[in-house]
mmCIF file with all atom_site columns, C-alpha atoms in Angstrom:
data_model
loop_
_atom_site.group_PDB
_atom_site.id
_atom_site.type_symbol
_atom_site.label_atom_id
_atom_site.label_alt_id
_atom_site.label_comp_id
_atom_site.label_asym_id
_atom_site.label_entity_id
_atom_site.label_seq_id
_atom_site.pdbx_PDB_ins_code
_atom_site.Cartn_x
_atom_site.Cartn_y
_atom_site.Cartn_z
_atom_site.occupancy
_atom_site.B_iso_or_equiv
_atom_site.pdbx_formal_charge
_atom_site.auth_seq_id
_atom_site.auth_comp_id
_atom_site.auth_asym_id
_atom_site.auth_atom_id
_atom_site.pdbx_PDB_model_num
ATOM 1   C CA . GLU L 1 1   ? 6.289   19.034  -3.277  1.00 0.00 ? 30  GLU L CA 1
ATOM 2   C CA . SER L 1 2   ? 5.262   18.530  0.128   1.00 0.00 ? 31  SER L CA 1
ATOM 3   C CA . LEU L 1 3   ? 2.368   16.505  -0.481  1.00 0.00 ? 32  LEU L CA 1
ATOM 4   C CA . ARG L 1 4   ? 4.275   14.167  -2.627  1.00 0.00 ? 33  ARG L CA 1
ATOM 5   C CA . GLU L 1 5   ? 7.027   13.542  0.311   1.00 0.00 ? 34  GLU L CA 1
ATOM 6   C CA . LYS L 1 6   ? 3.922   12.760  2.363   1.00 0.00 ? 35  LYS L CA 1
ATOM 7   C CA . GLN L 1 7   ? 2.573   10.108  0.124   1.00 0.00 ? 36  GLN L CA 1
ATOM 8   C CA . ARG L 1 8   ? 5.963   8.747   -0.354  1.00 0.00 ? 37  ARG L CA 1
ATOM 9   C CA . GLU L 1 9   ? 6.324   8.299   3.365   1.00 0.00 ? 38  GLU L CA 1
ATOM 10  C CA . ALA L 1 10  ? 2.854   6.816   3.885   1.00 0.00 ? 39  ALA L CA 1
ATOM 11  C CA . ASP L 1 11  ? 3.750   4.208   0.992   1.00 0.00 ? 40  ASP L CA 1
ATOM 12  C CA . ARG L 1 12  ? 6.835   3.359   2.920   1.00 0.00 ? 41  ARG L CA 1
ATOM 13  C CA . GLU L 1 13  ? 4.833   2.815   6.034   1.00 0.00 ? 42  GLU L CA 1
ATOM 14  C CA . ARG L 1 14  ? 2.511   0.792   4.342   1.00 0.00 ? 43  ARG L CA 1
ATOM 15  C CA . ARG L 1 15  ? 5.081   -1.483  2.734   1.00 0.00 ? 44  ARG L CA 1
ATOM 16  C CA . THR L 1 16  ? 6.881   -2.019  6.160   1.00 0.00 ? 45  THR L CA 1
ATOM 17  C CA . VAL L 1 17  ? 3.490   -2.909  7.661   1.00 0.00 ? 46  VAL L CA 1
ATOM 18  C CA . LEU L 1 18  ? 2.687   -5.310  4.705   1.00 0.00 ? 47  LEU L CA 1
ATOM 19  C CA . LYS L 1 19  ? 6.365   -6.965  4.990   1.00 0.00 ? 48  LYS L CA 1
ATOM 20  C CA . GLU L 1 20  ? 5.299   -7.346  8.897   1.00 0.00 ? 49  GLU L CA 1
ATOM 21  C CA . LYS L 1 21  ? 1.991   -8.822  7.865   1.00 0.00 ? 50  LYS L CA 1
ATOM 22  C CA . LYS L 1 22  ? 3.688   -11.317 5.453   1.00 0.00 ? 51  LYS L CA 1
ATOM 23  C CA . ARG L 1 23  ? 6.048   -12.416 8.065   1.00 0.00 ? 52  ARG L CA 1
ATOM 24  C CA . PHE L 1 24  ? 3.263   -13.374 10.177  1.00 0.00 ? 53  PHE L CA 1
ATOM 25  C CA . SER L 1 25  ? 0.875   -14.926 7.519   1.00 0.00 ? 54  SER L CA 1
ATOM 26  C CA . GLY L 1 26  ? 1.752   -18.529 8.122   1.00 0.00 ? 55  GLY L CA 1
ATOM 27  C CA . LEU L 1 27  ? 0.937   -18.342 11.857  1.00 0.00 ? 56  LEU L CA 1
ATOM 28  C CA . PHE L 1 28  ? -2.290  -15.897 10.729  1.00 0.00 ? 57  PHE L CA 1
ATOM 29  C CA . GLU L 1 29  ? -3.564  -18.715 8.586   1.00 0.00 ? 58  GLU L CA 1
ATOM 30  C CA . LYS L 1 30  ? -2.819  -21.423 11.785  1.00 0.00 ? 59  LYS L CA 1
ATOM 31  C CA . LEU L 1 31  ? -4.862  -18.996 13.799  1.00 0.00 ? 60  LEU L CA 1
ATOM 32  C CA . GLY L 1 32  ? -7.669  -18.967 11.359  1.00 0.00 ? 61  GLY L CA 1
ATOM 33  C CA . ARG L 1 33  ? -7.792  -22.723 10.986  1.00 0.00 ? 62  ARG L CA 1
ATOM 34  C CA . ILE L 1 34  ? -7.771  -23.042 14.819  1.00 0.00 ? 63  ILE L CA 1
ATOM 35  C CA . LYS L 1 35  ? -10.907 -20.453 14.992  1.00 0.00 ? 64  LYS L CA 1
ATOM 36  C CA . GLU L 1 36  ? -12.346 -22.776 12.319  1.00 0.00 ? 65  GLU L CA 1
ATOM 37  C CA . LEU L 1 37  ? -12.033 -25.807 14.591  1.00 0.00 ? 66  LEU L CA 1
ATOM 38  C CA . LEU L 1 38  ? -12.892 -24.042 17.792  1.00 0.00 ? 67  LEU L CA 1
ATOM 39  C CA . PRO L 1 39  ? -16.613 -25.183 17.841  1.00 0.00 ? 68  PRO L CA 1
ATOM 40  C CA . ALA L 1 40  ? -15.594 -28.691 16.842  1.00 0.00 ? 69  ALA L CA 1
ATOM 41  C CA . GLU L 1 41  ? -13.136 -28.638 20.011  1.00 0.00 ? 70  GLU L CA 1
ATOM 42  C CA . ASN L 1 42  ? -15.589 -27.638 22.275  1.00 0.00 ? 71  ASN L CA 1
ATOM 43  C CA . SER L 1 43  ? -18.098 -30.401 21.103  1.00 0.00 ? 72  SER L CA 1
ATOM 44  C CA . PHE L 1 44  ? -15.047 -33.076 21.501  1.00 0.00 ? 73  PHE L CA 1
ATOM 45  C CA . ARG L 1 45  ? -14.483 -31.609 25.123  1.00 0.00 ? 74  ARG L CA 1
ATOM 46  C CA . ASN L 1 46  ? -18.184 -31.964 25.817  1.00 0.00 ? 75  ASN L CA 1
ATOM 47  C CA . GLY L 1 47  ? -17.711 -35.752 24.925  1.00 0.00 ? 76  GLY L CA 1
ATOM 48  C CA . ASP L 1 48  ? -18.596 -35.921 21.331  1.00 0.00 ? 77  ASP L CA 1
ATOM 49  C CA . ASP L 1 49  ? -16.275 -38.285 19.949  1.00 0.00 ? 78  ASP L CA 1
ATOM 50  C CA . PHE L 1 50  ? -17.333 -37.635 16.069  1.00 0.00 ? 79  PHE L CA 1
ATOM 51  C CA . PHE L 1 51  ? -15.041 -34.591 16.139  1.00 0.00 ? 80  PHE L CA 1
ATOM 52  C CA . ALA L 1 52  ? -11.711 -36.640 17.260  1.00 0.00 ? 81  ALA L CA 1
ATOM 53  C CA . ARG L 1 53  ? -10.028 -35.867 13.886  1.00 0.00 ? 82  ARG L CA 1
ATOM 54  C CA . GLU L 1 54  ? -10.841 -32.078 14.367  1.00 0.00 ? 83  GLU L CA 1
ATOM 55  C CA . HIS L 1 55  ? -9.518  -32.328 17.793  1.00 0.00 ? 84  HIS L CA 1
ATOM 56  C CA . GLY L 1 56  ? -6.045  -33.809 16.558  1.00 0.00 ? 85  GLY L CA 1
ATOM 57  C CA . GLU L 1 57  ? -5.820  -31.116 14.129  1.00 0.00 ? 86  GLU L CA 1
ATOM 58  C CA . TYR L 1 58  ? -6.544  -28.339 16.635  1.00 0.00 ? 87  TYR L CA 1
ATOM 59  C CA . THR L 1 59  ? -3.991  -29.546 19.312  1.00 0.00 ? 88  THR L CA 1
ATOM 60  C CA . LEU L 1 60  ? -1.489  -30.209 16.704  1.00 0.00 ? 89  LEU L CA 1
ATOM 61  C CA . LEU L 1 61  ? -1.937  -26.261 15.628  1.00 0.00 ? 90  LEU L CA 1
ATOM 62  C CA . LEU L 1 62  ? -1.712  -25.329 19.115  1.00 0.00 ? 91  LEU L CA 1
ATOM 63  C CA . GLU L 1 63  ? 1.370   -27.093 19.848  1.00 0.00 ? 92  GLU L CA 1
ATOM 64  C CA . GLU L 1 64  ? 3.116   -25.670 16.364  1.00 0.00 ? 93  GLU L CA 1
ATOM 65  C CA . LEU L 1 65  ? 2.135   -22.239 17.710  1.00 0.00 ? 94  LEU L CA 1
ATOM 66  C CA . GLN L 1 66  ? 3.761   -22.890 21.060  1.00 0.00 ? 95  GLN L CA 1
ATOM 67  C CA . ALA L 1 67  ? 6.514   -24.086 19.558  1.00 0.00 ? 96  ALA L CA 1
ATOM 68  C CA . GLU L 1 68  ? 7.149   -20.892 17.659  1.00 0.00 ? 97  GLU L CA 1
ATOM 69  C CA . GLY L 1 69  ? 6.691   -19.012 20.954  1.00 0.00 ? 98  GLY L CA 1
ATOM 70  C CA . TYR L 1 70  ? 3.058   -17.721 20.268  1.00 0.00 ? 99  TYR L CA 1
ATOM 71  C CA . THR L 1 71  ? -0.540  -18.078 21.768  1.00 0.00 ? 100 THR L CA 1
ATOM 72  C CA . VAL L 1 72  ? -3.747  -17.784 20.091  1.00 0.00 ? 101 VAL L CA 1
ATOM 73  C CA . GLU L 1 73  ? -4.140  -14.514 22.323  1.00 0.00 ? 102 GLU L CA 1
ATOM 74  C CA . THR L 1 74  ? -0.955  -12.856 21.496  1.00 0.00 ? 103 THR L CA 1
ATOM 75  C CA . LEU L 1 75  ? -1.472  -13.787 17.682  1.00 0.00 ? 104 LEU L CA 1
ATOM 76  C CA . GLU L 1 76  ? -4.711  -12.203 17.756  1.00 0.00 ? 105 GLU L CA 1
ATOM 77  C CA . LYS L 1 77  ? -3.106  -8.917  19.466  1.00 0.00 ? 106 LYS L CA 1
ATOM 78  C CA . ILE L 1 78  ? -0.609  -8.879  16.713  1.00 0.00 ? 107 ILE L CA 1
ATOM 79  C CA . ARG L 1 79  ? -3.019  -9.183  13.896  1.00 0.00 ? 108 ARG L CA 1
ATOM 80  C CA . LYS L 1 80  ? -5.388  -6.555  15.202  1.00 0.00 ? 109 LYS L CA 1
ATOM 81  C CA . ARG L 1 81  ? -2.228  -4.176  15.845  1.00 0.00 ? 110 ARG L CA 1
ATOM 82  C CA . VAL L 1 82  ? -1.241  -4.857  12.068  1.00 0.00 ? 111 VAL L CA 1
ATOM 83  C CA . ASP L 1 83  ? -4.508  -4.264  10.689  1.00 0.00 ? 112 ASP L CA 1
ATOM 84  C CA . ASP L 1 84  ? -5.153  -1.286  12.523  1.00 0.00 ? 113 ASP L CA 1
ATOM 85  C CA . ARG L 1 85  ? -1.853  0.203   11.483  1.00 0.00 ? 114 ARG L CA 1
ATOM 86  C CA . LEU L 1 86  ? -2.884  -0.926  8.121   1.00 0.00 ? 115 LEU L CA 1
ATOM 87  C CA . ALA L 1 87  ? -6.255  1.120   8.302   1.00 0.00 ? 116 ALA L CA 1
ATOM 88  C CA . GLY L 1 88  ? -4.586  4.267   9.531   1.00 0.00 ? 117 GLY L CA 1
ATOM 89  C CA . ILE L 1 89  ? -2.157  4.300   6.949   1.00 0.00 ? 118 ILE L CA 1
ATOM 90  C CA . ASN L 1 90  ? -4.690  3.866   4.269   1.00 0.00 ? 119 ASN L CA 1
ATOM 91  C CA . GLU L 1 91  ? -6.731  6.726   5.881   1.00 0.00 ? 120 GLU L CA 1
ATOM 92  C CA . LYS L 1 92  ? -3.624  8.792   5.723   1.00 0.00 ? 121 LYS L CA 1
ATOM 93  C CA . ARG L 1 93  ? -2.752  7.837   1.925   1.00 0.00 ? 122 ARG L CA 1
ATOM 94  C CA . LYS L 1 94  ? -6.566  8.621   1.046   1.00 0.00 ? 123 LYS L CA 1
ATOM 95  C CA . ALA L 1 95  ? -6.342  11.834  2.694   1.00 0.00 ? 124 ALA L CA 1
ATOM 96  C CA . VAL L 1 96  ? -2.990  12.770  0.958   1.00 0.00 ? 125 VAL L CA 1
ATOM 97  C CA . ARG L 1 97  ? -4.568  11.651  -2.427  1.00 0.00 ? 126 ARG L CA 1
ATOM 98  C CA . THR L 1 98  ? -7.540  14.034  -1.993  1.00 0.00 ? 127 THR L CA 1
ATOM 99  C CA . ASP L 1 99  ? -5.174  16.945  -1.066  1.00 0.00 ? 128 ASP L CA 1
ATOM 100 C CA . ILE L 1 100 ? -3.385  16.351  -4.247  1.00 0.00 ? 129 ILE L CA 1
ATOM 101 C CA . LYS L 1 101 ? -5.994  16.138  -6.221  1.00 0.00 ? 130 LYS L CA 1
ATOM 102 C CA . MET L 1 102 ? -7.435  19.270  -4.832  1.00 0.00 ? 131 MET L CA 1
ATOM 103 C CA . ALA L 1 103 ? -4.061  20.870  -5.307  1.00 0.00 ? 132 ALA L CA 1
ATOM 104 C CA . GLY L 1 104 ? -4.040  19.962  -8.642  1.00 0.00 ? 133 GLY L CA 1
ATOM 105 C CA . ALA L 1 105 ? -7.419  21.449  -9.615  1.00 0.00 ? 134 ALA L CA 1
ATOM 106 C CA . MET L 1 106 ? -6.630  24.861  -7.659  1.00 0.00 ? 135 MET L CA 1
ATOM 107 C CA . ARG L 1 107 ? -3.281  24.956  -9.475  1.00 0.00 ? 136 ARG L CA 1
ATOM 108 C CA . LYS L 1 108 ? -5.236  24.324  -12.959 1.00 0.00 ? 137 LYS L CA 1
ATOM 109 C CA . GLU L 1 109 ? -7.998  26.808  -11.925 1.00 0.00 ? 138 GLU L CA 1
ATOM 110 C CA . PHE L 1 110 ? -5.295  29.565  -11.081 1.00 0.00 ? 139 PHE L CA 1
ATOM 111 C CA . THR L 1 111 ? -3.210  29.233  -14.361 1.00 0.00 ? 140 THR L CA 1
ATOM 112 C CA . GLU L 1 112 ? -6.536  29.173  -16.415 1.00 0.00 ? 141 GLU L CA 1
ATOM 113 C CA . THR L 1 113 ? -7.780  32.550  -14.682 1.00 0.00 ? 142 THR L CA 1
ATOM 114 C CA . LEU L 1 114 ? -4.154  33.862  -14.869 1.00 0.00 ? 143 LEU L CA 1
ATOM 115 C CA . ASP L 1 115 ? -4.282  33.193  -18.816 1.00 0.00 ? 144 ASP L CA 1
ATOM 116 C CA . GLN L 1 116 ? -7.586  34.881  -19.167 1.00 0.00 ? 145 GLN L CA 1
ATOM 117 C CA . VAL L 1 117 ? -6.796  37.890  -17.277 1.00 0.00 ? 146 VAL L CA 1
ATOM 118 C CA . LEU L 1 118 ? -3.322  38.095  -19.361 1.00 0.00 ? 147 LEU L CA 1
ATOM 119 C CA . THR L 1 119 ? -5.150  37.604  -22.521 1.00 0.00 ? 148 THR L CA 1
ATOM 120 C CA . GLU L 1 120 ? -7.692  40.155  -21.786 1.00 0.00 ? 149 GLU L CA 1
ATOM 121 C CA . ARG L 1 121 ? -5.289  43.040  -20.691 1.00 0.00 ? 150 ARG L CA 1
ATOM 122 C CA . GLY L 1 122 ? -3.395  42.090  -24.141 1.00 0.00 ? 151 GLY L CA 1
ATOM 123 C CA . LYS L 1 123 ? -0.073  41.616  -22.726 1.00 0.00 ? 152 LYS L CA 1
ATOM 124 C CA . THR L 1 124 ? 0.612   38.185  -23.739 1.00 0.00 ? 153 THR L CA 1
ATOM 125 C CA . GLU L 1 125 ? -0.771  35.416  -25.597 1.00 0.00 ? 154 GLU L CA 1
ATOM 126 C CA . PRO L 1 126 ? -2.895  32.565  -24.269 1.00 0.00 ? 155 PRO L CA 1
ATOM 127 C CA . GLY L 1 127 ? -0.991  29.587  -22.728 1.00 0.00 ? 156 GLY L CA 1
ATOM 128 C CA . LEU L 1 128 ? 2.180   31.535  -21.567 1.00 0.00 ? 157 LEU L CA 1
ATOM 129 C CA . ALA L 1 129 ? 0.975   30.958  -17.861 1.00 0.00 ? 158 ALA L CA 1
ATOM 130 C CA . GLY L 1 130 ? 2.008   27.561  -18.125 1.00 0.00 ? 159 GLY L CA 1
ATOM 131 C CA . THR L 1 131 ? -1.382  25.668  -19.151 1.00 0.00 ? 160 THR L CA 1
ATOM 132 C CA . GLU L 1 132 ? -0.080  24.421  -22.545 1.00 0.00 ? 161 GLU L CA 1
ATOM 133 C CA . LYS L 1 133 ? 2.405   21.779  -22.971 1.00 0.00 ? 162 LYS L CA 1
ATOM 134 C CA . GLU L 1 134 ? 5.811   22.498  -24.085 1.00 0.00 ? 163 GLU L CA 1
ATOM 135 C CA . PRO L 1 135 ? 6.311   22.218  -27.491 1.00 0.00 ? 164 PRO L CA 1
ATOM 136 C CA . GLU L 1 136 ? 7.561   18.839  -28.653 1.00 0.00 ? 165 GLU L CA 1
ATOM 137 C CA . GLN L 1 137 ? 11.154  18.467  -29.456 1.00 0.00 ? 166 GLN L CA 1
ATOM 138 C CA . GLU L 1 138 ? 12.122  17.338  -33.224 1.00 0.00 ? 167 GLU L CA 1
ATOM 139 C CA . PRO L 1 139 ? 13.578  13.955  -33.426 1.00 0.00 ? 168 PRO L CA 1
ATOM 140 C CA . VAL L 1 140 ? 17.234  13.964  -34.184 1.00 0.00 ? 169 VAL L CA 1
ATOM 141 C CA . LYS L 1 141 ? 17.864  12.447  -37.614 1.00 0.00 ? 170 LYS L CA 1
ATOM 142 C CA . LYS L 1 142 ? 20.307  9.451   -37.986 1.00 0.00 ? 171 LYS L CA 1
ATOM 143 C CA . GLU L 1 143 ? 22.963  11.691  -40.190 1.00 0.00 ? 172 GLU L CA 1
ATOM 144 C CA . ASP L 1 144 ? 23.002  14.121  -37.455 1.00 0.00 ? 173 ASP L CA 1
ATOM 145 C CA . ARG L 1 145 ? 23.895  11.638  -34.880 1.00 0.00 ? 174 ARG L CA 1
ATOM 146 C CA . LYS L 1 146 ? 27.674  11.630  -33.511 1.00 0.00 ? 175 LYS L CA 1
ATOM 147 C CA . THR L 1 147 ? 29.141  8.270   -33.364 1.00 0.00 ? 176 THR L CA 1
ATOM 148 C CA . ARG L 1 148 ? 29.210  6.718   -29.980 1.00 0.00 ? 177 ARG L CA 1
ATOM 149 C CA . GLN L 1 149 ? 32.265  5.855   -28.115 1.00 0.00 ? 178 GLN L CA 1
ATOM 150 C CA . PRO L 1 150 ? 33.160  2.268   -27.939 1.00 0.00 ? 179 PRO L CA 1
ATOM 151 C CA . LYS L 1 151 ? 32.570  0.517   -24.670 1.00 0.00 ? 180 LYS L CA 1
ATOM 152 C CA . ARG L 1 152 ? 35.262  -0.029  -22.278 1.00 0.00 ? 181 ARG L CA 1
#
C-alpha cells in the first residue's frame, strides 16, 4: 500500500510539472523559433541583407518575450528546470513501478509456496492461501429483485 501511495504522489507531482510546462508552452515555442533564427540573425548583423525577413521575425519574437517579462536566458533556465524535474519524477515513477512488480512477484511466490506446504501437510485444500479467485457471485434474477423507490 505504501508503494501505491508513492506512485500516486509521483503522478501528482508529474501532473503539476506538466501543467507548469503547458503554461509556458507558447513561450517555449517562441524560444525554439528564436533559436532557429539565430544563425540568420547573426548573418544579418554581419551585413547579409538576404536575411532581413528573418531579422524582422527575430526582433518581433524578442519584443514579444520582453513584453511578457522574459528574456531568452530566463526561459532557457525555466525550460531546463522543468525538464530536469520531469526527468527526476519519471525516474521516481520507474523505480516505484519496479518495486510494485517485484512486490507482486514476491507475494505470488509466497502464496504459491504456502499453498504447496499446506497441501503437502494435508491440512487444507490447494488455493486457500489466497492464490485462487473468489467464486463468482450468481446474478440476481429479475423476479428476485425488489422494486426501486421512486426518484425524489
